[in-house]
CSV table of C-alpha atoms in Angstrom, one decimal:
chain,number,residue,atom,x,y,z
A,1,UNK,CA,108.0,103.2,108.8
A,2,UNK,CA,108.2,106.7,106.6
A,3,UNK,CA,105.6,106.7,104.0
A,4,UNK,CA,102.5,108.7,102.8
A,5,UNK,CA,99.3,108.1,103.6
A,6,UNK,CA,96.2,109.2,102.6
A,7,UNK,CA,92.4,109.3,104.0
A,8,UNK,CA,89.8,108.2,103.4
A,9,UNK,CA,89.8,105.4,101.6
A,10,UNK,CA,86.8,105.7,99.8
A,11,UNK,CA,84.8,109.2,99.8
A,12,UNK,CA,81.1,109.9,98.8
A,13,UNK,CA,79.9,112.9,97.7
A,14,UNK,CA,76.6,114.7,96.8
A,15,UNK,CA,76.8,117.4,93.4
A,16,UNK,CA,77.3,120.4,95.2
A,17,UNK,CA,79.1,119.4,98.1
A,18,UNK,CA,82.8,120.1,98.5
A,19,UNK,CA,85.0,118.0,100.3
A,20,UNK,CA,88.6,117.9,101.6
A,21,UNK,CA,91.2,114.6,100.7
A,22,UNK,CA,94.4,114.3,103.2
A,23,UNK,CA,97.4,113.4,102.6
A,24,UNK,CA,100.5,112.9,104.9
A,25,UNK,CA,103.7,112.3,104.3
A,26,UNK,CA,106.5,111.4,106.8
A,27,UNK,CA,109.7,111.0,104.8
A,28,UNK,CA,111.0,114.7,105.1
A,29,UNK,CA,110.0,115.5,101.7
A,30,UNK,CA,110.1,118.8,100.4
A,31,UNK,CA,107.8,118.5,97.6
A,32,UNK,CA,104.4,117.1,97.0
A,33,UNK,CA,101.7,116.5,94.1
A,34,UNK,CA,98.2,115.6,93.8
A,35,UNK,CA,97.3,113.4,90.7
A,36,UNK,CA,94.0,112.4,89.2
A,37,UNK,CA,93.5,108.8,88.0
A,38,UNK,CA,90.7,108.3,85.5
A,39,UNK,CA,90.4,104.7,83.2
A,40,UNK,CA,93.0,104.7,80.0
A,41,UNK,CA,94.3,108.1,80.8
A,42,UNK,CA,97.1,107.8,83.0
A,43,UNK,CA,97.8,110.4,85.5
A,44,UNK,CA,97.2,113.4,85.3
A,45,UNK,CA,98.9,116.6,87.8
A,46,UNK,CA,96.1,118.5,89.6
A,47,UNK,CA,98.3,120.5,91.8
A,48,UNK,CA,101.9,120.4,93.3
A,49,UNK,CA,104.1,122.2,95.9
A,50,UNK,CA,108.0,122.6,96.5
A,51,UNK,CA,107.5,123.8,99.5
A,52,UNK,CA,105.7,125.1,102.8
A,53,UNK,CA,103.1,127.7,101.7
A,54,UNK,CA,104.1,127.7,98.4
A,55,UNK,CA,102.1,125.5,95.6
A,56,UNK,CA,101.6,126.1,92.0
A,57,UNK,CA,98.6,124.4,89.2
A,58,UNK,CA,99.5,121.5,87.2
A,59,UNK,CA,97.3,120.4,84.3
A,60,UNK,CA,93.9,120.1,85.2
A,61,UNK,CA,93.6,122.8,88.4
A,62,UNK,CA,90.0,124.0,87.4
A,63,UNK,CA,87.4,123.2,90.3
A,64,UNK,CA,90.3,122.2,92.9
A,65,UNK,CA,92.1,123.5,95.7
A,66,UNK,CA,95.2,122.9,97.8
A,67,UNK,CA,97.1,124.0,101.3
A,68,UNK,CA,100.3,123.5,102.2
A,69,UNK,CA,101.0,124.5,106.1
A,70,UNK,CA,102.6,121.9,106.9
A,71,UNK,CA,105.6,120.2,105.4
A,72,UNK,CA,104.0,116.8,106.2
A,73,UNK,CA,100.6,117.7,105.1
A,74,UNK,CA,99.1,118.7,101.3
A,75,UNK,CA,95.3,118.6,101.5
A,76,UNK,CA,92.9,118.7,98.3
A,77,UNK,CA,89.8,119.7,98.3
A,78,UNK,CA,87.5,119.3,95.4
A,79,UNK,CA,84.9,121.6,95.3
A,80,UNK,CA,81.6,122.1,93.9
A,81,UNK,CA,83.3,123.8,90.6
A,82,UNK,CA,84.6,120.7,89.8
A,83,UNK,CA,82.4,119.4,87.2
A,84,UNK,CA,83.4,115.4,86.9
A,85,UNK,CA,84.8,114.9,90.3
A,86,UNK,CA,84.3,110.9,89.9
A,87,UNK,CA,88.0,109.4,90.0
A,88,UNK,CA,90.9,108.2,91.8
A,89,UNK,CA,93.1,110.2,93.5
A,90,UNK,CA,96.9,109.8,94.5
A,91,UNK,CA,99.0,111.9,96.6
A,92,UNK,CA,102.9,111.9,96.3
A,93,UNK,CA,106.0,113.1,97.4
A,94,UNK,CA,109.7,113.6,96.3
A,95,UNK,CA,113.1,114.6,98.4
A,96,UNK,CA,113.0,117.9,96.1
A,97,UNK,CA,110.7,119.2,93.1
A,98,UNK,CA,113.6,120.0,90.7
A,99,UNK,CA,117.2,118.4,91.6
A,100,UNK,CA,117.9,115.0,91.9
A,101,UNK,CA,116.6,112.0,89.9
A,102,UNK,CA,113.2,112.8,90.8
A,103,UNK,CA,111.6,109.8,91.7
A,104,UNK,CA,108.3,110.4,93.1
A,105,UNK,CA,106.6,108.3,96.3
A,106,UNK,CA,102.8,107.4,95.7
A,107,UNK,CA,100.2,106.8,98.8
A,108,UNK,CA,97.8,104.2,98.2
A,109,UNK,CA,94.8,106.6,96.9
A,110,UNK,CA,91.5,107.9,97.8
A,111,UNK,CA,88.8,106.9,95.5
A,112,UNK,CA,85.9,109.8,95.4
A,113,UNK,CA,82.3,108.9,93.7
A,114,UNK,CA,80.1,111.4,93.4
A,115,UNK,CA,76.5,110.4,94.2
Z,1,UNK,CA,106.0,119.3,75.3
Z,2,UNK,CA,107.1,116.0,76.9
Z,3,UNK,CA,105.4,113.1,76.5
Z,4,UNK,CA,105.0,109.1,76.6
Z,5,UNK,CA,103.9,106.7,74.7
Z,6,UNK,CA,103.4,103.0,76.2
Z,7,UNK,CA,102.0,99.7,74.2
Z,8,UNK,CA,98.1,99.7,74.6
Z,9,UNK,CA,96.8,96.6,76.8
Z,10,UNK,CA,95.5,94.7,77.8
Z,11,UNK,CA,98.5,92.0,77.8
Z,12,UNK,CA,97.7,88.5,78.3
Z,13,UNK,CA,100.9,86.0,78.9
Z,14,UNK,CA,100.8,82.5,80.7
Z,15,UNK,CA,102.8,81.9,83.6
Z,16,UNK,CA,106.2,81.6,82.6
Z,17,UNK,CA,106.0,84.1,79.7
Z,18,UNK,CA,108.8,86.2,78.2
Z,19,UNK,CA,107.1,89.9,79.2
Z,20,UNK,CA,108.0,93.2,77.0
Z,21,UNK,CA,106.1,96.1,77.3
Z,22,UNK,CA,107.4,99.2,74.8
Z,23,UNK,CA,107.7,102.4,75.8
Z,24,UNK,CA,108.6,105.3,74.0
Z,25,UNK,CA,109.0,109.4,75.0
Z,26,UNK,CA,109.6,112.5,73.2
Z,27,UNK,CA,111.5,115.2,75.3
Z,28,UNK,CA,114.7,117.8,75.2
Z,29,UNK,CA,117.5,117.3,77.2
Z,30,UNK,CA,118.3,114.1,79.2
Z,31,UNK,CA,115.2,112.9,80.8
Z,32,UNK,CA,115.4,110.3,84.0
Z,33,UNK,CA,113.3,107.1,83.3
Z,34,UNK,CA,111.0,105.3,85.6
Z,35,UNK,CA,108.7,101.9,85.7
Z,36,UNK,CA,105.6,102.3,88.0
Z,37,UNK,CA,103.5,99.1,89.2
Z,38,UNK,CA,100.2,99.7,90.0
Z,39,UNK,CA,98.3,96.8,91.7
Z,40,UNK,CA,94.3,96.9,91.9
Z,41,UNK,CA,92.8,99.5,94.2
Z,42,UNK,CA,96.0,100.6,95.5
Z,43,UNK,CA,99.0,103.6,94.9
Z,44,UNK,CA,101.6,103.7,92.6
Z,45,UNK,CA,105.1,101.9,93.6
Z,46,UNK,CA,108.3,102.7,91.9
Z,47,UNK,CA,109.7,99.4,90.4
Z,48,UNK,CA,112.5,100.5,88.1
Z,49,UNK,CA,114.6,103.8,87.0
Z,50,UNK,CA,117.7,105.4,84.5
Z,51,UNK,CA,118.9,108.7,84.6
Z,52,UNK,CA,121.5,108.4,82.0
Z,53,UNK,CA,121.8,107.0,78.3
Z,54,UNK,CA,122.7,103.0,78.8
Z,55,UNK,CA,121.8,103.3,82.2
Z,56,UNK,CA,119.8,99.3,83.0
Z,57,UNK,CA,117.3,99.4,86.0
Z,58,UNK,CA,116.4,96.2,87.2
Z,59,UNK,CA,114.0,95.3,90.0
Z,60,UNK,CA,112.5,91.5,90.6
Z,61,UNK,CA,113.5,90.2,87.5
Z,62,UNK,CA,112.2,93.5,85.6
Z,63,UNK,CA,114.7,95.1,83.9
Z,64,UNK,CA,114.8,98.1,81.4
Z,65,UNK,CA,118.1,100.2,79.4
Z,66,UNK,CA,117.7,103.6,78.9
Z,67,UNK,CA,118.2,103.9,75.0
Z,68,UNK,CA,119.0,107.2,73.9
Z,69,UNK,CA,119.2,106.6,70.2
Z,70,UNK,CA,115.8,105.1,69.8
Z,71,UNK,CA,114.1,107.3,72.7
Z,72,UNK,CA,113.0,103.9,74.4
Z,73,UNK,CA,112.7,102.2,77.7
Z,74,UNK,CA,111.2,98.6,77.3
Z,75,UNK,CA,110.3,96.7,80.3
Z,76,UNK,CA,110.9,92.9,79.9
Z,77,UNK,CA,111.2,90.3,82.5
Z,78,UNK,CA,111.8,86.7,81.6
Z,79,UNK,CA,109.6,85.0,83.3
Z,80,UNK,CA,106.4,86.1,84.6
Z,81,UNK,CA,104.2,85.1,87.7
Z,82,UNK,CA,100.7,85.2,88.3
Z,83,UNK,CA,101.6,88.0,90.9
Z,84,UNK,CA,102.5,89.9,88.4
Z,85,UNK,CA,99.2,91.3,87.4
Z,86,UNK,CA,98.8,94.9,87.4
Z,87,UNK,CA,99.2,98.2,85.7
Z,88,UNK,CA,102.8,99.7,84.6
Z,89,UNK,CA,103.5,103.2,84.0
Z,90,UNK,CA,106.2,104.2,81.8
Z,91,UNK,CA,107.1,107.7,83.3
Z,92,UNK,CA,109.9,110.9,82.6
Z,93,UNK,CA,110.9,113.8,84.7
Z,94,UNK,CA,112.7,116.3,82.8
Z,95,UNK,CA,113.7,119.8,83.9
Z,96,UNK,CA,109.9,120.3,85.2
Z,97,UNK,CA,108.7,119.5,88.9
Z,98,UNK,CA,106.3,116.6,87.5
Z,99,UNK,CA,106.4,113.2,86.3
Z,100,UNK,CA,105.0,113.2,82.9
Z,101,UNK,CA,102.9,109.4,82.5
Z,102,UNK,CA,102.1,107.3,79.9
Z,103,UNK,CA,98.6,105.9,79.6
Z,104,UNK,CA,99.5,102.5,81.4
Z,105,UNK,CA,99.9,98.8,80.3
Z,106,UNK,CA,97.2,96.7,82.2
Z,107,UNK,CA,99.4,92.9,82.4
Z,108,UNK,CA,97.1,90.1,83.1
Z,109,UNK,CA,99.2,86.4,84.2
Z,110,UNK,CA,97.2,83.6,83.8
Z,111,UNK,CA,98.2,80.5,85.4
């Protein structure tokens, strides 16, 4: 089954730690996006990439980072800059980041408290 | 810039309930259109979409038309189920690489 996945699940972390959030997509997918979830505000883009080493800031890049080796893979990490880490965090794909309808693919989230 | 606008929740319906939830954007151009579902805990699933003005998307008795002339795209279904419970996100992509969200409609079914 193609899809996106992301781990962990759940992710604790002390002030002053960074840490690293996967994501994995197996649908062939050109692009990918990191979003950040908080209560009544929607989504909002942290970071997003068309393609292999290539990846540009969305709205709220301050105090996160992002790689893109790997078609498949888009890891976030969320470092120690990163003043109100606390949230939800969803991972996504499309076919392409500018043609087509541009539908986006969610994974199911990584939910990161911050101890 | 681009934006949406989605009916503040939460919404409370009995089983069997006529749903609508408005939805609004502003943006240049000829936006596509999307419904997300967001049950608790979990990712975001695409339930419904329009590229085009008059364009109806319709997914599992959820439907919504793409209506240029009032910048809308209401979500309605006729009758709703306690599985129904969630979060929907009323969403555009325009010429940018993102989706651009509303704020989310939190739907609660009671039986």
């Amino acid at each position: 089954d193609g899809g996106i996945t992301q781990s962990p699940k759940y992710l604790f972390r002390k002030e002053g730690q960074n840490v690293t959030l996967s994501c994995e997509q197996n649908l062939n997918h050109d692009a990918m996006y990191w979003y950040r979830q908080d209560p009544g505000q929607g989504l909002r883009l942290i970071y997003y990439s068309q393609i292999v080493n290539d990846f540009q800031k969305g709205d709220i890049a301050e105090g996160y980072s992002v790689s893109r080796e790997k078609k498949e893979s888009f890891p976030l990490t969320v470092t120690s800059a990163q003043k109100n880490p606390t949230a939800f965090y969803l991972c996504a794909s499309s076919l392409s980041g500018t043609s087509g309808m541009g539908e986006q693919f969610f994974g199911p989230g990584t939910r990161l408290t911050v101890l | 810039g681009d934006s949406v606008t989605q009916m503040e929740g939460p919404v409370t319906l009995s089983e069997e309930a006529f749903l609508t939830i408005n939805c609004t954007y502003t943006a240049t151009g000829y936006p596509s259109l999307f419904w997300y579902v967001q049950y608790p805990g979990e990712g975001l699933q695409l339930l419904l979409k329009a590229t085009k003005a008059d364009d109806k998307g319709s997914n599992k008795g959820f439907e919504a038309t793409y209506r240029k002339e009032t910048t809308s795209f209401h979500l309605e279904k006729g009758s709703v189920q306690v599985s129904d419970s969630a979060v929907y996100f009323c969403a555009l992509k325009n010429s940018g690489y993102a989706l651009n969200f509303g704020k989310g409609t939190s739907l609660l079914v009671t039986p």
